[in-house]
Tab-separated table of C-alpha atoms in Angstrom:
chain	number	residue	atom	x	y	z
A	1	UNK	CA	-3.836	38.305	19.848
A	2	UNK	CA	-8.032	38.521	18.804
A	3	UNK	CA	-10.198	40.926	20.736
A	4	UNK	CA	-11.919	40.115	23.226
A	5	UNK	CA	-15.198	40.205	21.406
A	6	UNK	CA	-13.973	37.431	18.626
A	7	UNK	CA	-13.847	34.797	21.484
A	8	UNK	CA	-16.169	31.925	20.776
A	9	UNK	CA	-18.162	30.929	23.400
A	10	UNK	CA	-17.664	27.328	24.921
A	11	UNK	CA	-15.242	24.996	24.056
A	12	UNK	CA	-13.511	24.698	20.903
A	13	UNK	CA	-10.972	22.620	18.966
A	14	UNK	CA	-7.743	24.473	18.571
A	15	UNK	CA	-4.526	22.796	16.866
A	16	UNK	CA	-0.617	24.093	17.783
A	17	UNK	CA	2.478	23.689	16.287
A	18	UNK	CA	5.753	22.579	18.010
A	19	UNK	CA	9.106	21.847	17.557
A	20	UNK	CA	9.609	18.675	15.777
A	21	UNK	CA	9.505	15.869	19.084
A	22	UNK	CA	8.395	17.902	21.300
A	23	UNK	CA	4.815	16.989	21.043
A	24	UNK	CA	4.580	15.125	24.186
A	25	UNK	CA	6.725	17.731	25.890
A	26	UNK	CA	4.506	20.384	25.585
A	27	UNK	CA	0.938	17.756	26.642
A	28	UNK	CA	2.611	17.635	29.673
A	29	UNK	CA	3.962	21.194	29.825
A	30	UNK	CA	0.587	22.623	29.533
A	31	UNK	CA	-1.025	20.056	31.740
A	32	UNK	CA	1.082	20.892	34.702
A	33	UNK	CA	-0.062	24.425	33.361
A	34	UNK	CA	-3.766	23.366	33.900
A	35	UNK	CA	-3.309	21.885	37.226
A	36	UNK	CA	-0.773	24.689	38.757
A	37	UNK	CA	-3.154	27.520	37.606
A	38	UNK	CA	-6.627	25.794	37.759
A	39	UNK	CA	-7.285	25.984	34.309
A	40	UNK	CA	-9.110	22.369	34.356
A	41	UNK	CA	-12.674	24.395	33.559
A	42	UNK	CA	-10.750	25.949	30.843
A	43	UNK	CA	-8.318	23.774	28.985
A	44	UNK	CA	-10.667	20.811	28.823
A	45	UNK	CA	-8.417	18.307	27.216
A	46	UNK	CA	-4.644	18.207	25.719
A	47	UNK	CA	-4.168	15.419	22.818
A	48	UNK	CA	-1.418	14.208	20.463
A	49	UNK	CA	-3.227	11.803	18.388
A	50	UNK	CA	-1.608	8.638	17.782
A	51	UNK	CA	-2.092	5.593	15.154
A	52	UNK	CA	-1.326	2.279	15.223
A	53	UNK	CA	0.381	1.379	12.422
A	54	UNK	CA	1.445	-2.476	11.642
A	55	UNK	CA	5.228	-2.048	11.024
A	56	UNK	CA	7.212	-4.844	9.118
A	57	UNK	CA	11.355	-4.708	9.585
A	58	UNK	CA	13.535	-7.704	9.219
A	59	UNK	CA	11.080	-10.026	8.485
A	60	UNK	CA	9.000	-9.036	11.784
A	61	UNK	CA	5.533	-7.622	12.288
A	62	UNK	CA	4.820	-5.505	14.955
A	63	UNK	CA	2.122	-3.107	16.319
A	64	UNK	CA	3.495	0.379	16.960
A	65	UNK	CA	2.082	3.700	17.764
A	66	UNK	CA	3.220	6.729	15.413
A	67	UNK	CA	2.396	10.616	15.772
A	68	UNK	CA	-0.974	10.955	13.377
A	69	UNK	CA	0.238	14.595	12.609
A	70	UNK	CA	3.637	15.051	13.810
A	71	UNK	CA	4.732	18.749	15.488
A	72	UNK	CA	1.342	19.194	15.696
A	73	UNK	CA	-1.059	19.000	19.840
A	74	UNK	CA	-4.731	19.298	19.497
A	75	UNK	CA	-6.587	21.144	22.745
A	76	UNK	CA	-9.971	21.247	23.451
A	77	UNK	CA	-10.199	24.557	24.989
A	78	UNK	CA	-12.407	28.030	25.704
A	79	UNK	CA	-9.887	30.397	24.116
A	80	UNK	CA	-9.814	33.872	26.339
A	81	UNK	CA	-6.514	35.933	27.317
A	82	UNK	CA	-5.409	33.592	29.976
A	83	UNK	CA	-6.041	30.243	28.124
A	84	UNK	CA	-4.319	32.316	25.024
A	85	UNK	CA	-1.074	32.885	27.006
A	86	UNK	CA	-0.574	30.002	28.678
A	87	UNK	CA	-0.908	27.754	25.962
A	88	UNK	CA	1.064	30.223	23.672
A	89	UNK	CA	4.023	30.692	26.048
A	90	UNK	CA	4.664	26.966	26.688
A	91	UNK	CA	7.760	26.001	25.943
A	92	UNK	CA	8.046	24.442	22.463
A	93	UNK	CA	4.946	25.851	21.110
A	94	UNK	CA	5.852	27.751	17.810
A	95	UNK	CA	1.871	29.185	17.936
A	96	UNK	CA	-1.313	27.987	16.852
A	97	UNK	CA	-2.813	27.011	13.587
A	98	UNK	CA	-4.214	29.811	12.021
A	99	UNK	CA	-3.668	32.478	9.793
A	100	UNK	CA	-0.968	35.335	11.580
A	101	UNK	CA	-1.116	32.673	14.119
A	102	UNK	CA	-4.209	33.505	15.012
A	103	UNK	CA	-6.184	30.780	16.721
A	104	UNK	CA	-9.201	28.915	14.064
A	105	UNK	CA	-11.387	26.319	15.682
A	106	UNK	CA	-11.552	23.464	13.954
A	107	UNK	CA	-14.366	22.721	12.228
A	108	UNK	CA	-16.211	19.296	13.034
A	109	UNK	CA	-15.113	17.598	9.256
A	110	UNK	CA	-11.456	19.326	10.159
A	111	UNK	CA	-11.826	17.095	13.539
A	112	UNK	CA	-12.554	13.807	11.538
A	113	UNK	CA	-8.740	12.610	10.906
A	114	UNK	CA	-7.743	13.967	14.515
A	115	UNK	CA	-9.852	10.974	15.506
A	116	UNK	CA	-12.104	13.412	17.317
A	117	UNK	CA	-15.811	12.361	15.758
A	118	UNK	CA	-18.262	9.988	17.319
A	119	UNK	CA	-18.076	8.285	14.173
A	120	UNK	CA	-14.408	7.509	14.152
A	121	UNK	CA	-12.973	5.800	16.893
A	122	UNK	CA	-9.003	4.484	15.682
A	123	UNK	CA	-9.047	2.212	18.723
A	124	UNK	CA	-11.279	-0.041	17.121
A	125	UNK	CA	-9.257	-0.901	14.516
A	126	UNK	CA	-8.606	-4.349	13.838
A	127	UNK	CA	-5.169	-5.700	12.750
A	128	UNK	CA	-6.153	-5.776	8.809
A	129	UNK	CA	-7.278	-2.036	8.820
A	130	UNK	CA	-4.146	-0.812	10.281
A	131	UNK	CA	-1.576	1.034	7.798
A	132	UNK	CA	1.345	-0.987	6.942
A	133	UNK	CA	4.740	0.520	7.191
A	134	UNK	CA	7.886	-1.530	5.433
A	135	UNK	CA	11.499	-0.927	5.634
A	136	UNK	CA	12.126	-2.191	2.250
A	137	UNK	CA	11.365	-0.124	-1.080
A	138	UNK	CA	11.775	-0.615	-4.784
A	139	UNK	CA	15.281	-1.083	-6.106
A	140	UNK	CA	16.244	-2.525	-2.504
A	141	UNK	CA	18.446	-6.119	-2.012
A	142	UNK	CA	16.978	-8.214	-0.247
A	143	UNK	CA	17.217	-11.899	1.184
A	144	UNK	CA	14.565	-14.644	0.777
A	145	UNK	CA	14.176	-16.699	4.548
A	146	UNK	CA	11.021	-18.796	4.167
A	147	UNK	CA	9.761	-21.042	1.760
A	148	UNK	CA	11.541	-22.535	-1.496
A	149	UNK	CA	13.234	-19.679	-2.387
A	150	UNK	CA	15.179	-19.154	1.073
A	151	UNK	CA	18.674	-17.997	0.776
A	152	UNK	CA	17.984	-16.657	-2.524
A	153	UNK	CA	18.790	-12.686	-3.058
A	154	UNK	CA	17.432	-10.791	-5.237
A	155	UNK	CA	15.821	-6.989	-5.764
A	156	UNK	CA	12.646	-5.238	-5.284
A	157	UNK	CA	10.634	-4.483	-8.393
A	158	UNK	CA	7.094	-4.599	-6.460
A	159	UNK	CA	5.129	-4.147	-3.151
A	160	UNK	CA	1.473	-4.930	-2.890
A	161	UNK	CA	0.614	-3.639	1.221
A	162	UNK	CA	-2.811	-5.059	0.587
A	163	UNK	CA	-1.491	-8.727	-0.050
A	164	UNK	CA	1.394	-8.066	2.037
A	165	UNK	CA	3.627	-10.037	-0.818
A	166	UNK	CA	6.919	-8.270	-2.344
A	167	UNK	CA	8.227	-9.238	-6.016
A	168	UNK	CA	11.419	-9.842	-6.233
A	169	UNK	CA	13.473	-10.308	-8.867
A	170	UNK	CA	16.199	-13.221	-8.409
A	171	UNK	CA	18.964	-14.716	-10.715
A	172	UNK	CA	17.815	-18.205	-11.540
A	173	UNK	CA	19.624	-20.937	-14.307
A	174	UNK	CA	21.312	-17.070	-15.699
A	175	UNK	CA	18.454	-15.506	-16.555
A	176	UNK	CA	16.032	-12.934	-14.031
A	177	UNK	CA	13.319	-14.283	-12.824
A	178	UNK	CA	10.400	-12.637	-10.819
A	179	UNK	CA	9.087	-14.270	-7.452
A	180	UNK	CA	6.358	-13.269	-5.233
A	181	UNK	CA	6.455	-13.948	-1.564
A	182	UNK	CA	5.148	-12.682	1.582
A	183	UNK	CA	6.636	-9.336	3.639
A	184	UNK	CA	7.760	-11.326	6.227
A	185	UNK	CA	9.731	-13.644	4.336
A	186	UNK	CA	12.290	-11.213	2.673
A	187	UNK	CA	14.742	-9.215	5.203
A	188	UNK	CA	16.685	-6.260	3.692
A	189	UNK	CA	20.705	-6.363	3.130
């Protein structure tokens, strides 16, 4: 643990690391912490950031939140001995970010991807700027069900997120032939 005399003052940015899934297991660990020991003037705020992220599987497109930085909780926190060890003893907190585990603020272009910036605000987002997650890669066999090519099969030989199209290459009159369609009109098999 720091001395006492390497304490910022005020409120910083500190990141932990926890077990892989236990993210929102220890939010709510330490905010029962914060309420149980009056620690609200201390531990200011307890965040896993999240993403939306527009997820295509079996032909469907859907919305989803993911974990921006799994096995990772970001608090915004005055660190001291009592903030220290109640945030370090939580249950499924491995220790914080830092060299020797030593807490490190985070520095305000560190806080940028955490979505913590007054210039960044991931809820604002609009359908197109999301990331696109597939369940189909390169090499995969897949199944055409829209358009002129439906029924065909075929494999993968290209993905293009930005067009949200797949290339697939199909057996037609014996010899290969490459076709482009949309994401959502090829399912894997």
């Amino acid at each position: 643990m720091a001395d006492k005399n390497e304490y910022l003052d005020g409120p910083m940015w500190y990141v932990v690391h926890t077990y892989s899934g236990y993210e929102n297991k220890v939010k709510a660990n330490i905010e029962k912490s914060i309420q149980n020991l009056h620690l609200e003037d201390q531990i200011l705020e307890v965040q896993v950031p999240m993403e939306e992220v527009v997820e295509i599987k079996d032909a469907k497109k859907k919305i989803v939140q993911k974990k921006l930085f799994p096995s990772y909780v970001l608090l915004h926190m005055i660190m001291n001995e009592e903030t220290w060890y109640v945030v370090r003893n939580t249950r499924g907190v491995t220790g914080f970010v830092g060299p020797e585990s030593k807490p490190v603020p985070l520095t305000p272009d560190e806080m940028i991807p955490f979505g913590i910036s007054e210039d960044y605000d991931p809820g604002e987002m609009s359908e197109d700027e999301m990331p696109i997650e597939v369940d189909i890669e390169i090499g995969d066999r897949v199944k055409m069900i829209n358009g002129v090519w439906a029924d065909n099969e075929g494999t993968v030989t290209d993905i293009d997120l930005a067009d949200e199209t797949v290339t697939v290459s199909i057996d037609s009159f014996s010899r290969e032939t490459d076709v482009t369609v949309g994401l959502l009109d090829v399912v894997k098999i």
